[in-house]
CSV table of C-alpha atoms in Angstrom, one decimal:
chain,number,residue,atom,x,y,z
A,24,UNK,CA,108.8,41.9,139.2
A,25,UNK,CA,110.7,41.2,135.9
A,26,UNK,CA,111.4,44.2,133.7
A,27,UNK,CA,110.2,43.8,130.2
A,28,UNK,CA,112.2,45.6,127.6
A,29,UNK,CA,110.1,47.0,124.7
A,30,UNK,CA,111.0,48.6,121.4
A,31,UNK,CA,109.6,52.0,120.4
A,32,UNK,CA,107.8,52.0,117.0
A,33,UNK,CA,109.1,55.5,116.3
A,34,UNK,CA,112.8,55.7,117.3
A,35,UNK,CA,113.3,51.9,117.6
A,36,UNK,CA,115.1,52.4,121.0
A,37,UNK,CA,114.5,49.9,123.8
A,38,UNK,CA,112.6,51.1,126.8
A,39,UNK,CA,110.8,49.7,129.9
A,40,UNK,CA,108.2,52.5,130.2
A,41,UNK,CA,105.8,53.4,127.4
A,42,UNK,CA,102.9,55.7,126.7
A,43,UNK,CA,99.7,53.9,125.7
A,44,UNK,CA,96.9,55.7,123.9
A,45,UNK,CA,93.2,55.1,124.0
A,46,UNK,CA,93.6,53.2,120.7
A,47,UNK,CA,95.9,50.7,122.3
A,48,UNK,CA,99.1,51.6,120.4
A,49,UNK,CA,102.2,52.6,122.3
A,50,UNK,CA,105.6,54.3,122.0
A,51,UNK,CA,108.4,55.3,124.3
A,52,UNK,CA,108.0,58.0,126.9
A,53,UNK,CA,110.4,60.4,125.1
A,54,UNK,CA,108.7,60.2,121.7
A,55,UNK,CA,105.3,60.6,123.3
A,56,UNK,CA,106.4,63.7,125.2
A,57,UNK,CA,108.1,65.1,122.1
A,58,UNK,CA,105.0,64.7,119.9
A,59,UNK,CA,102.4,65.9,122.5
A,60,UNK,CA,104.4,68.5,124.4
A,61,UNK,CA,106.8,70.0,121.9
A,62,UNK,CA,104.9,69.6,118.7
A,63,UNK,CA,101.4,69.8,120.2
A,64,UNK,CA,100.3,66.7,118.2
A,65,UNK,CA,97.9,64.5,120.1
A,66,UNK,CA,97.4,61.9,117.3
A,67,UNK,CA,98.7,58.4,117.5
A,68,UNK,CA,101.8,57.8,115.3
A,69,UNK,CA,100.4,54.5,114.0
A,70,UNK,CA,96.6,54.9,113.5
A,71,UNK,CA,96.4,58.7,113.6
A,72,UNK,CA,93.5,58.6,116.1
A,73,UNK,CA,93.6,61.6,118.5
A,74,UNK,CA,94.0,60.8,122.2
A,75,UNK,CA,93.1,63.4,124.8
A,76,UNK,CA,95.4,61.5,127.2
A,77,UNK,CA,97.8,58.6,127.4
A,78,UNK,CA,98.8,56.2,130.1
A,79,UNK,CA,102.5,56.2,131.2
A,80,UNK,CA,103.1,52.6,132.2
A,81,UNK,CA,105.4,49.6,131.9
A,82,UNK,CA,102.6,47.4,130.5
A,83,UNK,CA,102.0,48.0,126.8
A,84,UNK,CA,98.7,46.0,127.1
A,85,UNK,CA,97.3,48.4,129.7
A,86,UNK,CA,94.8,50.4,127.7
A,87,UNK,CA,93.6,53.5,129.6
A,88,UNK,CA,90.0,53.3,130.8
A,89,UNK,CA,88.1,56.4,131.9
A,90,UNK,CA,86.8,54.8,135.1
A,91,UNK,CA,90.2,54.1,136.6
A,92,UNK,CA,91.9,57.4,135.7
A,93,UNK,CA,90.8,59.0,139.0
A,94,UNK,CA,93.4,57.0,141.0
A,95,UNK,CA,96.3,58.1,138.8
A,96,UNK,CA,98.2,61.4,138.9
A,97,UNK,CA,97.9,63.6,135.9
A,98,UNK,CA,100.6,65.4,133.9
A,99,UNK,CA,99.3,68.6,132.3
A,100,UNK,CA,102.2,69.2,129.9
A,101,UNK,CA,102.4,65.7,128.5
A,102,UNK,CA,98.6,65.2,128.9
A,103,UNK,CA,99.0,61.7,130.4
A,104,UNK,CA,98.5,59.8,133.6
A,105,UNK,CA,101.2,58.1,135.7
A,106,UNK,CA,100.4,54.5,136.7
A,107,UNK,CA,103.3,54.4,139.1
A,108,UNK,CA,106.1,56.5,140.6
A,109,UNK,CA,108.5,54.8,138.2
A,110,UNK,CA,106.6,56.1,135.2
A,111,UNK,CA,106.6,59.6,136.8
A,112,UNK,CA,110.4,59.5,137.3
A,113,UNK,CA,110.9,58.4,133.7
A,114,UNK,CA,109.0,61.4,132.5
A,115,UNK,CA,110.9,63.8,134.8
A,116,UNK,CA,114.2,62.3,133.5
A,117,UNK,CA,113.3,63.2,130.0
A,118,UNK,CA,112.6,66.8,130.9
A,119,UNK,CA,115.4,67.4,133.3
A,120,UNK,CA,118.0,70.2,132.5
A,121,UNK,CA,121.1,68.0,132.7
A,122,UNK,CA,124.6,69.0,131.5
A,123,UNK,CA,125.9,66.6,128.9
A,124,UNK,CA,129.5,67.2,129.9
A,125,UNK,CA,129.3,66.6,133.7
A,126,UNK,CA,125.8,65.5,134.4
A,127,UNK,CA,124.9,68.5,136.5
A,128,UNK,CA,121.1,69.0,136.9
A,129,UNK,CA,119.9,72.6,136.9
A,130,UNK,CA,116.5,73.8,138.0
A,131,UNK,CA,115.9,75.8,134.8
A,132,UNK,CA,117.4,76.0,131.4
A,133,UNK,CA,118.7,79.5,132.1
A,134,UNK,CA,120.7,78.2,134.9
A,135,UNK,CA,121.9,75.3,132.7
A,136,UNK,CA,123.2,77.8,130.1
A,137,UNK,CA,125.1,79.7,132.8
A,138,UNK,CA,126.6,76.4,134.1
A,139,UNK,CA,127.7,75.3,130.6
A,140,UNK,CA,129.8,78.5,130.3
A,141,UNK,CA,132.0,77.1,133.0
A,142,UNK,CA,133.1,74.4,130.5
A,143,UNK,CA,133.8,77.2,127.9
A,144,UNK,CA,130.9,75.9,125.9
A,145,UNK,CA,127.5,77.2,124.7
A,146,UNK,CA,124.3,76.2,123.0
A,147,UNK,CA,123.2,77.0,119.5
A,148,UNK,CA,120.3,79.4,120.1
A,149,UNK,CA,118.7,78.5,116.8
A,150,UNK,CA,118.6,74.8,117.8
A,151,UNK,CA,117.3,75.7,121.2
A,152,UNK,CA,114.4,77.6,119.7
A,153,UNK,CA,113.5,75.5,116.7
A,154,UNK,CA,114.8,71.9,117.0
A,155,UNK,CA,112.0,70.6,119.2
A,156,UNK,CA,114.6,69.0,121.6
A,157,UNK,CA,114.7,68.5,125.3
A,158,UNK,CA,117.5,70.3,127.2
A,159,UNK,CA,119.4,67.0,127.8
A,160,UNK,CA,119.4,66.4,124.0
A,161,UNK,CA,120.9,69.7,123.0
A,162,UNK,CA,124.5,69.8,121.8
A,163,UNK,CA,127.2,71.9,123.5
A,164,UNK,CA,129.8,73.7,121.4
A,165,UNK,CA,133.1,75.5,122.0
A,166,UNK,CA,133.6,79.0,120.6
A,167,UNK,CA,135.3,77.4,117.6
A,168,UNK,CA,132.8,74.7,116.9
A,169,UNK,CA,129.8,77.0,117.3
A,170,UNK,CA,131.0,79.1,114.2
A,171,UNK,CA,131.7,75.9,112.3
A,172,UNK,CA,128.2,74.5,113.3
A,173,UNK,CA,126.5,77.7,112.1
A,174,UNK,CA,128.4,78.1,108.8
A,175,UNK,CA,129.1,74.6,107.4
A,176,UNK,CA,128.4,72.1,110.2
A,177,UNK,CA,130.8,70.1,112.4
A,178,UNK,CA,132.0,66.6,111.6
A,179,UNK,CA,129.3,65.2,113.9
A,180,UNK,CA,126.7,67.3,112.1
A,181,UNK,CA,127.8,65.9,108.7
A,182,UNK,CA,127.0,62.4,110.0
A,183,UNK,CA,123.3,63.3,110.1
A,184,UNK,CA,123.3,65.3,106.9
A,185,UNK,CA,123.5,68.8,108.5
A,186,UNK,CA,125.7,71.4,106.7
A,187,UNK,CA,125.1,74.5,108.7
A,188,UNK,CA,122.3,77.0,109.2
A,189,UNK,CA,121.5,79.1,106.1
A,190,UNK,CA,122.5,82.7,106.3
A,191,UNK,CA,121.1,86.0,105.0
A,192,UNK,CA,124.0,87.8,103.3
A,193,UNK,CA,122.2,91.2,103.7
A,194,UNK,CA,121.6,91.0,107.4
A,195,UNK,CA,124.6,88.7,108.3
A,196,UNK,CA,122.1,86.6,110.2
A,197,UNK,CA,121.7,82.8,110.4
A,198,UNK,CA,118.3,81.0,110.3
A,199,UNK,CA,117.4,77.6,111.5
A,200,UNK,CA,116.4,76.2,108.1
A,201,UNK,CA,115.6,77.2,104.5
A,202,UNK,CA,111.9,77.8,105.5
A,203,UNK,CA,112.8,80.5,108.0
A,204,UNK,CA,115.3,82.1,105.5
A,205,UNK,CA,112.7,82.1,102.7
A,206,UNK,CA,110.1,83.7,105.0
A,207,UNK,CA,112.7,86.4,106.0
A,208,UNK,CA,113.8,87.2,102.5
A,209,UNK,CA,110.2,87.4,101.3
A,210,UNK,CA,109.2,89.9,104.0
A,211,UNK,CA,112.4,91.9,104.5
A,212,UNK,CA,114.0,92.1,101.1
A,213,UNK,CA,113.0,92.5,97.4
A,214,UNK,CA,112.7,90.2,94.4
A,215,UNK,CA,112.4,91.2,90.8
A,216,UNK,CA,109.0,90.2,89.4
A,217,UNK,CA,110.2,90.4,85.8
A,218,UNK,CA,113.2,88.1,86.4
A,219,UNK,CA,110.9,85.7,88.3
A,220,UNK,CA,108.5,85.6,85.3
A,221,UNK,CA,111.4,84.8,83.0
A,222,UNK,CA,112.5,81.9,85.1
A,223,UNK,CA,115.1,83.5,87.4
A,224,UNK,CA,113.6,82.6,90.8
A,225,UNK,CA,114.8,83.4,94.3
A,226,UNK,CA,117.2,86.3,93.4
A,227,UNK,CA,116.9,88.9,96.1
A,228,UNK,CA,118.0,92.5,96.6
A,229,UNK,CA,118.7,94.2,99.9
A,230,UNK,CA,116.2,97.1,99.5
A,231,UNK,CA,114.1,98.7,96.9
A,232,UNK,CA,116.9,101.2,96.0
A,233,UNK,CA,119.0,98.2,95.0
A,234,UNK,CA,116.1,96.7,93.1
A,235,UNK,CA,115.5,100.0,91.3
A,236,UNK,CA,119.1,100.1,90.2
A,237,UNK,CA,118.6,96.6,88.9
A,238,UNK,CA,115.5,97.9,87.0
A,239,UNK,CA,117.6,100.7,85.5
A,240,UNK,CA,120.4,98.5,84.3
A,241,UNK,CA,118.6,95.3,83.3
A,242,UNK,CA,115.1,96.2,82.4
A,243,UNK,CA,113.1,99.3,81.3
A,244,UNK,CA,112.2,101.6,84.1
A,245,UNK,CA,110.0,104.6,83.7
A,246,UNK,CA,112.0,107.5,85.1
A,247,UNK,CA,109.1,110.0,85.3
A,248,UNK,CA,109.0,111.4,88.9
A,249,UNK,CA,105.4,110.4,89.4
A,250,UNK,CA,106.2,106.8,88.4
A,251,UNK,CA,109.4,106.7,90.4
A,252,UNK,CA,107.3,107.7,93.4
A,253,UNK,CA,104.8,104.9,92.8
A,254,UNK,CA,107.6,102.3,92.5
A,255,UNK,CA,107.7,99.1,90.4
A,256,UNK,CA,106.7,101.0,87.2
A,257,UNK,CA,109.1,98.9,85.0
A,258,UNK,CA,108.7,96.9,81.8
A,259,UNK,CA,110.4,93.9,80.2
A,260,UNK,CA,110.7,95.5,76.7
A,261,UNK,CA,111.5,98.9,75.4
A,262,UNK,CA,108.3,98.9,73.3
A,263,UNK,CA,106.2,98.4,76.4
A,264,UNK,CA,108.0,101.3,78.1
A,265,UNK,CA,107.5,103.6,75.2
A,266,UNK,CA,103.9,102.7,74.8
A,267,UNK,CA,103.5,103.6,78.5
A,268,UNK,CA,105.3,106.9,78.0
A,269,UNK,CA,103.1,107.8,75.1
A,270,UNK,CA,99.8,107.0,76.9
A,271,UNK,CA,100.7,108.3,80.3
A,272,UNK,CA,103.3,111.1,79.8
A,273,UNK,CA,102.6,112.3,76.3
A,274,UNK,CA,102.6,116.0,77.2
A,275,UNK,CA,105.9,115.7,79.1
A,276,UNK,CA,108.2,113.4,77.1
A,277,UNK,CA,108.6,114.8,73.6
A,278,UNK,CA,111.3,112.2,72.7
A,279,UNK,CA,108.6,109.6,72.7
A,280,UNK,CA,106.2,111.4,70.4
A,281,UNK,CA,108.2,110.8,67.2
A,282,UNK,CA,106.7,107.6,65.6
A,283,UNK,CA,110.1,106.8,64.2
A,284,UNK,CA,111.4,106.5,67.8
A,285,UNK,CA,109.1,103.6,68.7
A,286,UNK,CA,111.6,100.8,69.2
A,287,UNK,CA,111.2,97.1,69.5
A,288,UNK,CA,113.6,96.1,72.2
A,289,UNK,CA,116.7,96.8,74.1
A,290,UNK,CA,118.8,98.3,71.4
A,291,UNK,CA,116.2,100.9,70.4
A,292,UNK,CA,115.8,102.0,74.0
A,293,UNK,CA,119.5,102.2,74.8
A,294,UNK,CA,120.1,104.2,71.6
A,295,UNK,CA,117.9,106.8,73.1
A,296,UNK,CA,119.4,106.5,76.5
A,297,UNK,CA,123.2,106.5,76.1
A,298,UNK,CA,123.9,106.2,79.8
A,299,UNK,CA,122.3,102.7,79.7
A,300,UNK,CA,124.5,101.5,76.8
A,301,UNK,CA,126.6,98.4,77.4
A,302,UNK,CA,129.8,100.2,76.5
A,303,UNK,CA,129.5,102.8,79.3
A,304,UNK,CA,127.1,101.3,81.8
A,305,UNK,CA,128.0,99.3,84.9
A,306,UNK,CA,126.2,96.2,85.8
A,307,UNK,CA,123.4,96.3,88.4
A,308,UNK,CA,123.8,95.1,91.9
A,309,UNK,CA,124.5,91.4,92.2
A,310,UNK,CA,121.5,89.6,93.7
A,311,UNK,CA,121.7,87.2,96.7
A,312,UNK,CA,120.8,83.7,95.7
A,313,UNK,CA,120.2,81.4,98.7
A,314,UNK,CA,121.5,77.8,98.7
A,315,UNK,CA,118.0,76.3,98.5
A,316,UNK,CA,117.4,78.1,95.2
A,317,UNK,CA,120.2,76.0,93.5
A,318,UNK,CA,118.6,72.8,94.7
A,319,UNK,CA,115.1,73.8,93.5
A,320,UNK,CA,116.4,75.0,90.1
A,321,UNK,CA,118.4,71.8,89.7
A,322,UNK,CA,115.3,69.7,90.4
A,323,UNK,CA,113.1,71.8,88.1
A,324,UNK,CA,115.7,71.4,85.3
A,325,UNK,CA,115.7,67.7,85.8
A,326,UNK,CA,111.9,67.5,85.6
A,327,UNK,CA,111.9,69.6,82.5
A,328,UNK,CA,114.6,67.5,80.9
A,329,UNK,CA,112.7,64.3,81.7
A,330,UNK,CA,109.5,65.8,80.2
A,331,UNK,CA,111.3,67.1,77.1
A,332,UNK,CA,112.9,63.7,76.5
A,333,UNK,CA,109.5,62.0,76.6
A,334,UNK,CA,108.0,64.7,74.5
A,335,UNK,CA,110.7,64.4,71.9
A,336,UNK,CA,109.7,60.8,71.3
A,337,UNK,CA,106.1,61.8,70.9
A,338,UNK,CA,107.0,64.7,68.6
A,339,UNK,CA,109.1,62.4,66.3
A,340,UNK,CA,106.3,59.9,66.0
A,341,UNK,CA,103.8,62.6,65.1
A,342,UNK,CA,106.1,64.8,62.9
A,343,UNK,CA,104.5,63.6,59.6
A,344,UNK,CA,101.0,64.1,61.0
A,345,UNK,CA,101.8,67.6,62.2
A,346,UNK,CA,103.4,68.5,58.9
A,347,UNK,CA,100.4,67.4,56.9
A,348,UNK,CA,98.1,69.2,59.3
A,349,UNK,CA,100.0,72.5,58.9
A,350,UNK,CA,99.8,72.1,55.1
A,351,UNK,CA,96.0,71.7,55.3
A,352,UNK,CA,95.7,74.7,57.7
A,353,UNK,CA,97.8,76.8,55.4
A,354,UNK,CA,95.8,75.9,52.3
A,355,UNK,CA,92.6,76.5,54.2
A,356,UNK,CA,93.7,79.9,55.4
A,357,UNK,CA,94.8,80.9,51.8
A,358,UNK,CA,91.5,79.8,50.4
A,359,UNK,CA,89.6,81.8,53.0
A,360,UNK,CA,91.6,84.9,52.2
A,361,UNK,CA,91.2,84.4,48.4
A,362,UNK,CA,87.5,83.6,48.5
A,363,UNK,CA,85.9,86.2,50.7
A,364,UNK,CA,82.1,86.4,50.7
A,365,UNK,CA,80.9,87.3,47.2
A,366,UNK,CA,77.7,89.3,46.8
A,367,UNK,CA,76.8,89.4,43.1
A,368,UNK,CA,73.2,90.5,42.4
A,369,UNK,CA,70.6,88.1,41.0
A,370,UNK,CA,70.0,90.4,38.0
A,371,UNK,CA,73.7,90.1,37.1
A,372,UNK,CA,73.5,86.3,37.4
A,373,UNK,CA,70.5,86.2,35.0
A,374,UNK,CA,72.2,88.5,32.5
A,375,UNK,CA,75.5,86.6,32.7
A,376,UNK,CA,73.8,83.3,32.2
A,377,UNK,CA,72.5,84.4,28.8
A,378,UNK,CA,75.5,86.5,27.7
A,379,UNK,CA,79.1,86.0,27.0
A,380,UNK,CA,81.5,84.7,29.6
A,381,UNK,CA,82.5,87.2,32.3
A,382,UNK,CA,85.8,89.2,31.9
A,383,UNK,CA,88.8,88.8,34.2
A,384,UNK,CA,87.5,91.5,36.6
A,385,UNK,CA,86.7,89.9,40.0
A,386,UNK,CA,83.5,90.8,41.8
A,387,UNK,CA,83.9,92.9,45.0
A,388,UNK,CA,84.2,91.1,48.3
A,389,UNK,CA,83.2,92.0,51.8
A,390,UNK,CA,85.9,91.8,54.5
A,391,UNK,CA,85.4,92.6,58.2
A,392,UNK,CA,87.7,95.4,59.5
A,393,UNK,CA,90.3,94.5,62.1
A,394,UNK,CA,93.1,96.3,63.9
A,395,UNK,CA,95.8,97.4,61.4
A,396,UNK,CA,99.4,98.3,61.5
A,397,UNK,CA,100.6,101.6,60.0
A,398,UNK,CA,103.0,101.1,57.1
A,399,UNK,CA,104.9,104.3,58.0
A,400,UNK,CA,105.5,104.0,61.8
A,401,UNK,CA,104.3,100.4,62.5
A,402,UNK,CA,101.9,101.6,65.2
A,403,UNK,CA,99.0,99.3,65.8
A,404,UNK,CA,95.7,101.2,65.3
A,405,UNK,CA,92.1,100.3,66.1
A,406,UNK,CA,89.8,99.0,63.4
A,407,UNK,CA,87.6,102.1,63.4
A,408,UNK,CA,90.6,104.5,62.6
A,409,UNK,CA,90.9,105.7,59.0
A,410,UNK,CA,94.3,107.3,59.7
A,411,UNK,CA,97.2,106.4,62.0
A,412,UNK,CA,96.8,107.7,65.5
A,413,UNK,CA,100.5,108.3,65.7
A,414,UNK,CA,101.6,109.9,62.4
A,415,UNK,CA,98.2,110.6,60.6
A,416,UNK,CA,99.1,108.4,57.7
A,417,UNK,CA,96.0,107.4,55.8
A,418,UNK,CA,94.9,103.8,55.9
A,419,UNK,CA,95.5,101.9,52.7
A,420,UNK,CA,92.6,99.6,51.8
A,421,UNK,CA,92.9,96.7,49.3
A,422,UNK,CA,91.3,97.4,45.9
A,423,UNK,CA,88.3,95.4,45.0
A,424,UNK,CA,87.4,94.8,48.6
A,425,UNK,CA,84.5,96.3,50.5
A,426,UNK,CA,85.4,96.7,54.2
A,427,UNK,CA,82.9,96.9,56.9
A,428,UNK,CA,83.1,97.2,60.7
A,429,UNK,CA,79.9,95.2,61.3
């Protein structure tokens, strides 16, 4: 019989044996075994219908029928039926452990690895475990090329866009792809949550001790023994740290009880902690930034620049409208502040209507109390407090205004 050469819809290679699904679509035997056996995907690559079995045959029009399957031998790994011995030999050829150097066929892959050593070559163990390739497809490397393949890729690797397996600098260990490296870094190492919130993503530290040193040098770490034992008690500003010290360690840290010591940022905190001053402090440990972080940050910057350029056009078009709107809001807020709710009595209204015009004295107004800032120490107090909770300075109320907490 004449051999008909077909073209696989997945890899575009020519073949004379195909795997036909119940849907009637077909692909080459190698692609079918890769999807069904290595990836565990039983769906058709064209219509995405799931096929419990396929038919290995040389006739692409031979759609499997349940009534005729009993006369065919079944392959459990590939979940398919062999129409002929030719189809079976084609499947076995894909799975065979053959040496790419001399063509030697081993019984198992372990024996094949031992045989490859005779050629002073070896396999990349990462590619063996993760590449979803059959033994005959795996590349063999010399001792020099295996290091080049792991670190930056060989010349043959560069043709397919491969530039080496990513490496964890802390463990000195390579991973198959960025996904495996990211999973390892997230589980085995530490990332600063404050830097991440500020846009510095994917900066990792070897252990918590290194991260704690980073906290001490770059952020505001509470050095109380109880908080050090809890871990991650760190703040982004000195004011947040001192507020924490006042509320949690007031009886222990007398240096935080003076209201004049309440700072607003880095300089205030470092003035109280000379060891952290820029002039005599060393920089924290340098974080490890994997290669995929640069690509992701570059793409995020590109998207931000694209959005900002489009937003600039919209902002320029609406600049006059926004300016007028801000003026209206400012005038409205000023009018609301100047004209609080007036409560003159009706008797006074009747008297004033028949008497001389009122004097320049304004009637009292009612204003709802809100949280207020102490003028002496700038501490933010609650609305119900008549004196500063920090320095006991009396609250100053505006004259001619009746304040109420209702």
